[in-house]
């Protein structure tokens, strides 16, 4: 869990730290899918997160694994089988994602505008 070093003047706040873990376009979408579907194989996750490239999905999963949010299990078989799931630490972030979803439900624009945002 190496985070960027900071000077005393730019000390990482708890808010900044949390954003460094879950921020960005894809991480919360990945976490949401893992929370909703449980243990998920790579290809399934790729299908469930529309628009994400293989390279970005791999990178984001590596980041989430490094930060102990996602657990990766690789099985010694042919063809290779890899499964992802949320760790306890990852599951502890679910109330935050649930609140974000609730906010979206109450503040979502009309469907045409929403489609333009995606």
Coordinates of C-alpha atoms in Angstrom, one line a residue:
X1 CA 0.0 0.0 0.0
X2 CA 2.6 2.5 -1.0
X3 CA 1.1 5.9 -1.3
X4 CA 2.9 9.0 -2.6
X5 CA 5.2 10.6 0.0
X6 CA 4.1 14.1 1.1
X7 CA 5.8 16.9 2.8
X8 CA 4.4 18.3 6.1
X9 CA 2.7 21.1 4.2
X10 CA 0.9 18.8 1.9
X11 CA 0.1 16.0 4.3
X12 CA -2.4 13.5 3.0
X13 CA -5.8 13.9 4.7
X14 CA -8.1 11.0 5.4
X15 CA -10.3 12.3 2.6
X16 CA -7.4 12.4 0.1
X17 CA -6.3 8.9 1.2
X18 CA -9.8 7.5 0.6
X19 CA -10.0 9.1 -2.8
X20 CA -6.6 7.7 -3.6
X21 CA -8.0 4.2 -3.0
X22 CA -11.5 4.5 -4.6
X23 CA -11.2 7.5 -6.9
X24 CA -11.1 7.5 -10.7
X25 CA -13.6 6.5 -13.4
X26 CA -13.5 2.8 -12.8
X27 CA -12.6 1.7 -9.3
X28 CA -16.0 2.2 -7.7
X29 CA -17.7 0.6 -10.7
X30 CA -15.5 -2.5 -10.3
X31 CA -16.1 -2.5 -6.5
X32 CA -19.9 -2.2 -7.0
X33 CA -19.9 -5.2 -9.4
X34 CA -17.9 -7.3 -7.0
X35 CA -20.2 -6.3 -4.1
X36 CA -23.4 -7.1 -6.1
X37 CA -22.2 -10.3 -7.8
X38 CA -19.7 -11.7 -5.3
X39 CA -16.8 -13.8 -6.5
X40 CA -16.3 -12.9 -10.2
X41 CA -14.0 -14.1 -12.9
X42 CA -12.0 -11.6 -15.0
X43 CA -14.1 -12.0 -18.2
X44 CA -17.3 -11.6 -16.3
X45 CA -16.1 -8.5 -14.7
X46 CA -15.0 -7.1 -18.0
X47 CA -18.5 -7.6 -19.4
X48 CA -20.2 -6.1 -16.4
X49 CA -18.1 -2.9 -16.6
X50 CA -19.1 -1.5 -20.0
X51 CA -16.5 0.6 -21.8
X52 CA -13.4 -0.5 -19.7
X53 CA -10.5 -1.8 -21.7
X54 CA -8.6 -5.0 -20.7
X55 CA -5.5 -2.9 -19.9
X56 CA -7.4 -0.5 -17.6
X57 CA -9.3 -3.3 -15.9
X58 CA -6.1 -5.1 -15.1
X59 CA -4.4 -1.9 -13.9
X60 CA -7.4 -1.0 -11.7
X61 CA -7.7 -4.5 -10.2
X62 CA -3.9 -4.5 -9.5
X63 CA -4.4 -1.1 -7.6
X64 CA -7.3 -2.4 -5.7
X65 CA -5.5 -5.6 -4.8
X66 CA -2.4 -3.7 -3.7
X67 CA -4.6 -1.5 -1.5
X68 CA -6.2 -4.7 0.1
X69 CA -9.7 -3.8 -1.3
X70 CA -9.9 -6.7 -3.8
X71 CA -8.7 -10.3 -3.4
X72 CA -7.3 -12.1 -6.4
X73 CA -7.3 -15.9 -6.4
X74 CA -5.5 -17.7 -9.2
X75 CA -6.1 -21.4 -9.7
X76 CA -3.4 -23.7 -11.1
X77 CA -5.3 -25.2 -14.0
X78 CA -5.6 -25.0 -17.8
X79 CA -7.1 -22.8 -19.0
X80 CA -6.1 -20.3 -16.3
X81 CA -8.8 -19.4 -13.9
X82 CA -8.7 -16.2 -11.8
X83 CA -11.4 -14.9 -9.5
X84 CA -11.8 -11.6 -7.8
X85 CA -13.8 -10.6 -4.7
X86 CA -13.9 -7.9 -2.1
X87 CA -11.8 -8.2 1.0
X88 CA -13.2 -7.2 4.4
X89 CA -11.5 -3.9 3.9
X90 CA -13.3 -3.6 0.5
X91 CA -16.6 -4.5 2.0
X92 CA -16.1 -1.8 4.6
X93 CA -16.3 0.7 1.8
X94 CA -19.8 -0.5 0.7
X95 CA -21.7 1.9 2.9
X96 CA -20.0 4.8 1.0
X97 CA -20.9 3.4 -2.3
X98 CA -24.5 2.8 -1.1
X99 CA -24.8 6.4 -0.1
X100 CA -23.4 7.5 -3.5
X101 CA -26.1 5.4 -5.2
X102 CA -28.8 6.9 -3.0
X103 CA -27.6 10.3 -3.9
X104 CA -27.8 9.4 -7.5
X105 CA -31.3 8.0 -7.2
X106 CA -32.5 11.3 -5.7
X107 CA -30.5 13.6 -8.1
X108 CA -30.4 11.7 -11.4
X109 CA -31.3 13.9 -14.4
X110 CA -33.9 12.8 -16.9
X111 CA -32.9 9.6 -18.9
X112 CA -31.8 11.5 -22.0
X113 CA -29.3 13.6 -20.0
X114 CA -28.1 10.5 -18.1
X115 CA -27.4 8.6 -21.4
X116 CA -25.4 11.6 -22.6
X117 CA -23.2 11.4 -19.5
X118 CA -22.3 7.8 -20.1

